[in-house]
Amino acid sequence: ERCAAADAISLVAQILHRSKTHLQSMLLQNNPAIVEDFFVILVDSVPDLTEHIHRTTARLLLHING
């Protein structure tokens, strides 16, 4: 389940990256920094989150530390 969740999070991030230009064109009228902040803070952190999920899952399954 955790690996499937990590894959789903990665897929959503890929879709968001493909949609970034469209999102910027729609939202930049109100606040130009909002889309960039969203991508920097949330979307760009997905690889780190995915790695953490995989490491935690492996540690739990193998019963080891580090």
Backbone as XML, in Angstrom:
<?xml version="1.0"?>
<chain id="A" units="angstrom">
  <residue number="1" name="GLU">
    <atom name="N" x="0.820" y="-1.189" z="0.000"/>
    <atom name="CA" x="0.000" y="0.000" z="0.000"/>
    <atom name="C" x="0.870" y="1.261" z="0.000"/>
  </residue>
  <residue number="2" name="ARG">
    <atom name="N" x="1.943" y="1.227" z="0.781"/>
    <atom name="CA" x="2.809" y="2.411" z="0.841"/>
    <atom name="C" x="3.502" y="2.657" z="-0.481"/>
  </residue>
  <residue number="3" name="CYS">
    <atom name="N" x="3.951" y="1.596" z="-1.131"/>
    <atom name="CA" x="4.611" y="1.765" z="-2.434"/>
    <atom name="C" x="3.618" y="2.278" z="-3.471"/>
  </residue>
  <residue number="4" name="ALA">
    <atom name="N" x="2.384" y="1.787" z="-3.419"/>
    <atom name="CA" x="1.355" y="2.278" z="-4.341"/>
    <atom name="C" x="1.073" y="3.756" z="-4.066"/>
  </residue>
  <residue number="5" name="ALA">
    <atom name="N" x="1.061" y="4.145" z="-2.800"/>
    <atom name="CA" x="0.836" y="5.551" z="-2.449"/>
    <atom name="C" x="1.979" y="6.418" z="-2.963"/>
  </residue>
  <residue number="6" name="ALA">
    <atom name="N" x="3.194" y="5.944" z="-2.831"/>
    <atom name="CA" x="4.349" y="6.701" z="-3.326"/>
    <atom name="C" x="4.273" y="6.853" z="-4.843"/>
  </residue>
  <residue number="7" name="ASP">
    <atom name="N" x="3.870" y="5.792" z="-5.540"/>
    <atom name="CA" x="3.718" y="5.875" z="-6.993"/>
    <atom name="C" x="2.612" y="6.852" z="-7.379"/>
  </residue>
  <residue number="8" name="ALA">
    <atom name="N" x="1.520" y="6.849" z="-6.624"/>
    <atom name="CA" x="0.414" y="7.765" z="-6.904"/>
    <atom name="C" x="0.840" y="9.210" z="-6.687"/>
  </residue>
  <residue number="9" name="ILE">
    <atom name="N" x="1.591" y="9.458" z="-5.628"/>
    <atom name="CA" x="2.091" y="10.810" z="-5.358"/>
    <atom name="C" x="3.013" y="11.261" z="-6.489"/>
  </residue>
  <residue number="10" name="SER">
    <atom name="N" x="3.861" y="10.373" z="-6.958"/>
    <atom name="CA" x="4.771" y="10.708" z="-8.064"/>
    <atom name="C" x="3.992" y="11.010" z="-9.343"/>
  </residue>
  <residue number="11" name="LEU">
    <atom name="N" x="2.940" y="10.230" z="-9.606"/>
    <atom name="CA" x="2.120" y="10.460" z="-10.788"/>
    <atom name="C" x="1.438" y="11.826" z="-10.725"/>
  </residue>
  <residue number="12" name="VAL">
    <atom name="N" x="0.886" y="12.165" z="-9.571"/>
    <atom name="CA" x="0.245" y="13.474" z="-9.413"/>
    <atom name="C" x="1.262" y="14.594" z="-9.634"/>
  </residue>
  <residue number="13" name="ALA">
    <atom name="N" x="2.462" y="14.426" z="-9.113"/>
    <atom name="CA" x="3.506" y="15.440" z="-9.302"/>
    <atom name="C" x="3.861" y="15.595" z="-10.780"/>
  </residue>
  <residue number="14" name="GLN">
    <atom name="N" x="3.951" y="14.477" z="-11.511"/>
    <atom name="CA" x="4.244" y="14.541" z="-12.941"/>
    <atom name="C" x="3.144" y="15.283" z="-13.695"/>
  </residue>
  <residue number="15" name="ILE">
    <atom name="N" x="1.902" y="14.995" z="-13.354"/>
    <atom name="CA" x="0.773" y="15.670" z="-14.002"/>
    <atom name="C" x="0.802" y="17.167" z="-13.693"/>
  </residue>
  <residue number="16" name="LEU">
    <atom name="N" x="1.098" y="17.507" z="-12.449"/>
    <atom name="CA" x="1.168" y="18.916" z="-12.076"/>
    <atom name="C" x="2.293" y="19.634" z="-12.817"/>
  </residue>
  <residue number="17" name="HIS">
    <atom name="N" x="3.439" y="18.964" z="-12.985"/>
    <atom name="CA" x="4.541" y="19.576" z="-13.732"/>
    <atom name="C" x="4.138" y="19.831" z="-15.183"/>
  </residue>
  <residue number="18" name="ARG">
    <atom name="N" x="3.410" y="18.880" z="-15.771"/>
    <atom name="CA" x="2.951" y="19.076" z="-17.150"/>
    <atom name="C" x="1.931" y="20.210" z="-17.240"/>
  </residue>
  <residue number="19" name="SER">
    <atom name="N" x="1.181" y="20.420" z="-16.171"/>
    <atom name="CA" x="0.123" y="21.443" z="-16.162"/>
    <atom name="C" x="0.604" y="22.792" z="-15.644"/>
  </residue>
  <residue number="20" name="LYS">
    <atom name="N" x="1.864" y="22.895" z="-15.276"/>
    <atom name="CA" x="2.369" y="24.115" z="-14.643"/>
    <atom name="C" x="2.147" y="25.352" z="-15.500"/>
  </residue>
  <residue number="21" name="THR">
    <atom name="N" x="2.435" y="25.266" z="-16.780"/>
    <atom name="CA" x="2.270" y="26.427" z="-17.658"/>
    <atom name="C" x="0.817" y="26.879" z="-17.699"/>
  </residue>
  <residue number="22" name="HIS">
    <atom name="N" x="-0.081" y="25.926" z="-17.798"/>
    <atom name="CA" x="-1.507" y="26.258" z="-17.828"/>
    <atom name="C" x="-1.949" y="26.876" z="-16.508"/>
  </residue>
  <residue number="23" name="LEU">
    <atom name="N" x="-1.503" y="26.286" z="-15.404"/>
    <atom name="CA" x="-1.849" y="26.839" z="-14.090"/>
    <atom name="C" x="-1.320" y="28.260" z="-13.935"/>
  </residue>
  <residue number="24" name="GLN">
    <atom name="N" x="-0.100" y="28.477" z="-14.393"/>
    <atom name="CA" x="0.479" y="29.812" z="-14.299"/>
    <atom name="C" x="-0.321" y="30.818" z="-15.126"/>
  </residue>
  <residue number="25" name="SER">
    <atom name="N" x="-0.732" y="30.423" z="-16.302"/>
    <atom name="CA" x="-1.487" y="31.354" z="-17.148"/>
    <atom name="C" x="-2.838" y="31.702" z="-16.538"/>
  </residue>
  <residue number="26" name="MET">
    <atom name="N" x="-3.432" y="30.760" z="-15.820"/>
    <atom name="CA" x="-4.731" y="31.014" z="-15.194"/>
    <atom name="C" x="-4.605" y="31.794" z="-13.890"/>
  </residue>
  <residue number="27" name="LEU">
    <atom name="N" x="-3.573" y="31.521" z="-13.108"/>
    <atom name="CA" x="-3.478" y="32.083" z="-11.761"/>
    <atom name="C" x="-2.544" y="33.284" z="-11.632"/>
  </residue>
  <residue number="28" name="LEU">
    <atom name="N" x="-1.710" y="33.516" z="-12.609"/>
    <atom name="CA" x="-0.754" y="34.615" z="-12.499"/>
    <atom name="C" x="-1.423" y="35.981" z="-12.517"/>
  </residue>
  <residue number="29" name="GLN">
    <atom name="N" x="-2.654" y="36.026" z="-12.962"/>
    <atom name="CA" x="-3.354" y="37.299" z="-13.005"/>
    <atom name="C" x="-3.553" y="37.850" z="-11.595"/>
  </residue>
  <residue number="30" name="ASN">
    <atom name="N" x="-3.799" y="36.978" z="-10.628"/>
    <atom name="CA" x="-4.057" y="37.414" z="-9.254"/>
    <atom name="C" x="-2.786" y="37.537" z="-8.423"/>
  </residue>
  <residue number="31" name="ASN">
    <atom name="N" x="-1.967" y="36.524" z="-8.453"/>
    <atom name="CA" x="-0.758" y="36.502" z="-7.632"/>
    <atom name="C" x="0.320" y="35.704" z="-8.360"/>
  </residue>
  <residue number="32" name="PRO">
    <atom name="N" x="1.301" y="36.376" z="-8.915"/>
    <atom name="CA" x="2.305" y="35.668" z="-9.720"/>
    <atom name="C" x="3.162" y="34.669" z="-8.945"/>
  </residue>
  <residue number="33" name="ALA">
    <atom name="N" x="3.288" y="34.839" z="-7.658"/>
    <atom name="CA" x="4.163" y="33.957" z="-6.877"/>
    <atom name="C" x="3.460" y="32.709" z="-6.368"/>
  </residue>
  <residue number="34" name="ILE">
    <atom name="N" x="2.146" y="32.673" z="-6.424"/>
    <atom name="CA" x="1.423" y="31.568" z="-5.795"/>
    <atom name="C" x="1.714" y="30.222" z="-6.459"/>
  </residue>
  <residue number="35" name="VAL">
    <atom name="N" x="1.783" y="30.183" z="-7.780"/>
    <atom name="CA" x="2.047" y="28.926" z="-8.478"/>
    <atom name="C" x="3.477" y="28.480" z="-8.222"/>
  </residue>
  <residue number="36" name="GLU">
    <atom name="N" x="4.410" y="29.406" z="-8.309"/>
    <atom name="CA" x="5.821" y="29.053" z="-8.080"/>
    <atom name="C" x="6.035" y="28.560" z="-6.657"/>
  </residue>
  <residue number="37" name="ASP">
    <atom name="N" x="5.424" y="29.211" z="-5.690"/>
    <atom name="CA" x="5.527" y="28.767" z="-4.299"/>
    <atom name="C" x="4.949" y="27.370" z="-4.122"/>
  </residue>
  <residue number="38" name="PHE">
    <atom name="N" x="3.821" y="27.105" z="-4.751"/>
    <atom name="CA" x="3.188" y="25.792" z="-4.670"/>
    <atom name="C" x="4.122" y="24.715" z="-5.193"/>
  </residue>
  <residue number="39" name="PHE">
    <atom name="N" x="4.764" y="24.983" z="-6.331"/>
    <atom name="CA" x="5.656" y="23.990" z="-6.911"/>
    <atom name="C" x="6.932" y="23.821" z="-6.095"/>
  </residue>
  <residue number="40" name="VAL">
    <atom name="N" x="7.490" y="24.916" z="-5.609"/>
    <atom name="CA" x="8.727" y="24.831" z="-4.834"/>
    <atom name="C" x="8.495" y="24.127" z="-3.501"/>
  </residue>
  <residue number="41" name="ILE">
    <atom name="N" x="7.412" y="24.475" z="-2.828"/>
    <atom name="CA" x="7.169" y="23.939" z="-1.487"/>
    <atom name="C" x="6.592" y="22.522" z="-1.520"/>
  </residue>
  <residue number="42" name="LEU">
    <atom name="N" x="5.635" y="22.271" z="-2.402"/>
    <atom name="CA" x="4.941" y="20.985" z="-2.377"/>
    <atom name="C" x="5.380" y="20.016" z="-3.462"/>
  </residue>
  <residue number="43" name="VAL">
    <atom name="N" x="5.231" y="20.411" z="-4.696"/>
    <atom name="CA" x="5.453" y="19.478" z="-5.797"/>
    <atom name="C" x="6.915" y="19.051" z="-5.889"/>
  </residue>
  <residue number="44" name="ASP">
    <atom name="N" x="7.836" y="19.972" z="-5.721"/>
    <atom name="CA" x="9.249" y="19.626" z="-5.831"/>
    <atom name="C" x="9.765" y="18.795" z="-4.658"/>
  </residue>
  <residue number="45" name="SER">
    <atom name="N" x="8.975" y="18.686" z="-3.589"/>
    <atom name="CA" x="9.383" y="17.854" z="-2.455"/>
    <atom name="C" x="8.916" y="16.407" z="-2.591"/>
  </residue>
  <residue number="46" name="VAL">
    <atom name="N" x="8.185" y="16.085" z="-3.652"/>
    <atom name="CA" x="7.665" y="14.733" z="-3.850"/>
    <atom name="C" x="8.776" y="13.682" z="-3.929"/>
  </residue>
  <residue number="47" name="PRO">
    <atom name="N" x="9.876" y="13.901" z="-4.660"/>
    <atom name="CA" x="10.923" y="12.873" z="-4.677"/>
    <atom name="C" x="11.472" y="12.555" z="-3.272"/>
  </residue>
  <residue number="48" name="ASP">
    <atom name="N" x="11.629" y="13.567" z="-2.434"/>
    <atom name="CA" x="12.103" y="13.322" z="-1.067"/>
    <atom name="C" x="11.066" y="12.537" z="-0.270"/>
  </residue>
  <residue number="49" name="LEU">
    <atom name="N" x="9.804" y="12.876" z="-0.437"/>
    <atom name="CA" x="8.734" y="12.163" z="0.258"/>
    <atom name="C" x="8.660" y="10.711" z="-0.204"/>
  </residue>
  <residue number="50" name="THR">
    <atom name="N" x="8.779" y="10.497" z="-1.493"/>
    <atom name="CA" x="8.749" y="9.138" z="-2.044"/>
    <atom name="C" x="9.909" y="8.310" z="-1.500"/>
  </residue>
  <residue number="51" name="GLU">
    <atom name="N" x="11.091" y="8.899" z="-1.467"/>
    <atom name="CA" x="12.252" y="8.185" z="-0.925"/>
    <atom name="C" x="12.032" y="7.837" z="0.544"/>
  </residue>
  <residue number="52" name="HIS">
    <atom name="N" x="11.491" y="8.766" z="1.305"/>
    <atom name="CA" x="11.214" y="8.513" z="2.723"/>
    <atom name="C" x="10.212" y="7.366" z="2.889"/>
  </residue>
  <residue number="53" name="ILE">
    <atom name="N" x="9.176" y="7.356" z="2.072"/>
    <atom name="CA" x="8.181" y="6.283" z="2.146"/>
    <atom name="C" x="8.826" y="4.934" z="1.857"/>
  </residue>
  <residue number="54" name="HIS">
    <atom name="N" x="9.652" y="4.863" z="0.808"/>
    <atom name="CA" x="10.300" y="3.598" z="0.460"/>
    <atom name="C" x="11.282" y="3.146" z="1.542"/>
  </residue>
  <residue number="55" name="ARG">
    <atom name="N" x="12.057" y="4.058" z="2.085"/>
    <atom name="CA" x="13.012" y="3.696" z="3.141"/>
    <atom name="C" x="12.290" y="3.213" z="4.402"/>
  </residue>
  <residue number="56" name="THR">
    <atom name="N" x="11.219" y="3.913" z="4.772"/>
    <atom name="CA" x="10.461" y="3.522" z="5.961"/>
    <atom name="C" x="9.827" y="2.155" z="5.762"/>
  </residue>
  <residue number="57" name="THR">
    <atom name="N" x="9.282" y="1.920" z="4.589"/>
    <atom name="CA" x="8.667" y="0.621" z="4.296"/>
    <atom name="C" x="9.704" y="-0.490" z="4.363"/>
  </residue>
  <residue number="58" name="ALA">
    <atom name="N" x="10.857" y="-0.270" z="3.766"/>
    <atom name="CA" x="11.912" y="-1.282" z="3.799"/>
    <atom name="C" x="12.383" y="-1.558" z="5.211"/>
  </residue>
  <residue number="59" name="ARG">
    <atom name="N" x="12.541" y="-0.496" z="5.999"/>
    <atom name="CA" x="12.986" y="-0.677" z="7.384"/>
    <atom name="C" x="11.963" y="-1.474" z="8.191"/>
  </residue>
  <residue number="60" name="LEU">
    <atom name="N" x="10.681" y="-1.180" z="7.992"/>
    <atom name="CA" x="9.624" y="-1.911" z="8.709"/>
    <atom name="C" x="9.573" y="-3.372" z="8.280"/>
  </residue>
  <residue number="61" name="LEU">
    <atom name="N" x="9.742" y="-3.626" z="6.988"/>
    <atom name="CA" x="9.671" y="-5.002" z="6.493"/>
    <atom name="C" x="10.906" y="-5.815" z="6.876"/>
  </residue>
  <residue number="62" name="LEU">
    <atom name="N" x="12.051" y="-5.151" z="6.930"/>
    <atom name="CA" x="13.302" y="-5.861" z="7.231"/>
    <atom name="C" x="13.668" y="-5.813" z="8.716"/>
  </residue>
  <residue number="63" name="HIS">
    <atom name="N" x="12.936" y="-5.016" z="9.500"/>
    <atom name="CA" x="13.184" y="-4.875" z="10.925"/>
    <atom name="C" x="14.626" y="-4.458" z="11.229"/>
  </residue>
  <residue number="64" name="ILE">
    <atom name="N" x="15.089" y="-3.410" z="10.525"/>
    <atom name="CA" x="16.430" y="-2.877" z="10.764"/>
    <atom name="C" x="16.364" y="-1.385" z="10.954"/>
  </residue>
  <residue number="65" name="ASN">
    <atom name="N" x="17.433" y="-0.823" z="11.457"/>
    <atom name="CA" x="17.553" y="0.639" z="11.590"/>
    <atom name="C" x="18.570" y="1.131" z="10.572"/>
  </residue>
  <residue number="66" name="GLY">
    <atom name="N" x="18.296" y="2.341" z="10.011"/>
    <atom name="CA" x="19.248" y="2.958" z="9.099"/>
    <atom name="C" x="19.208" y="2.395" z="7.787"/>
  </residue>
</chain>
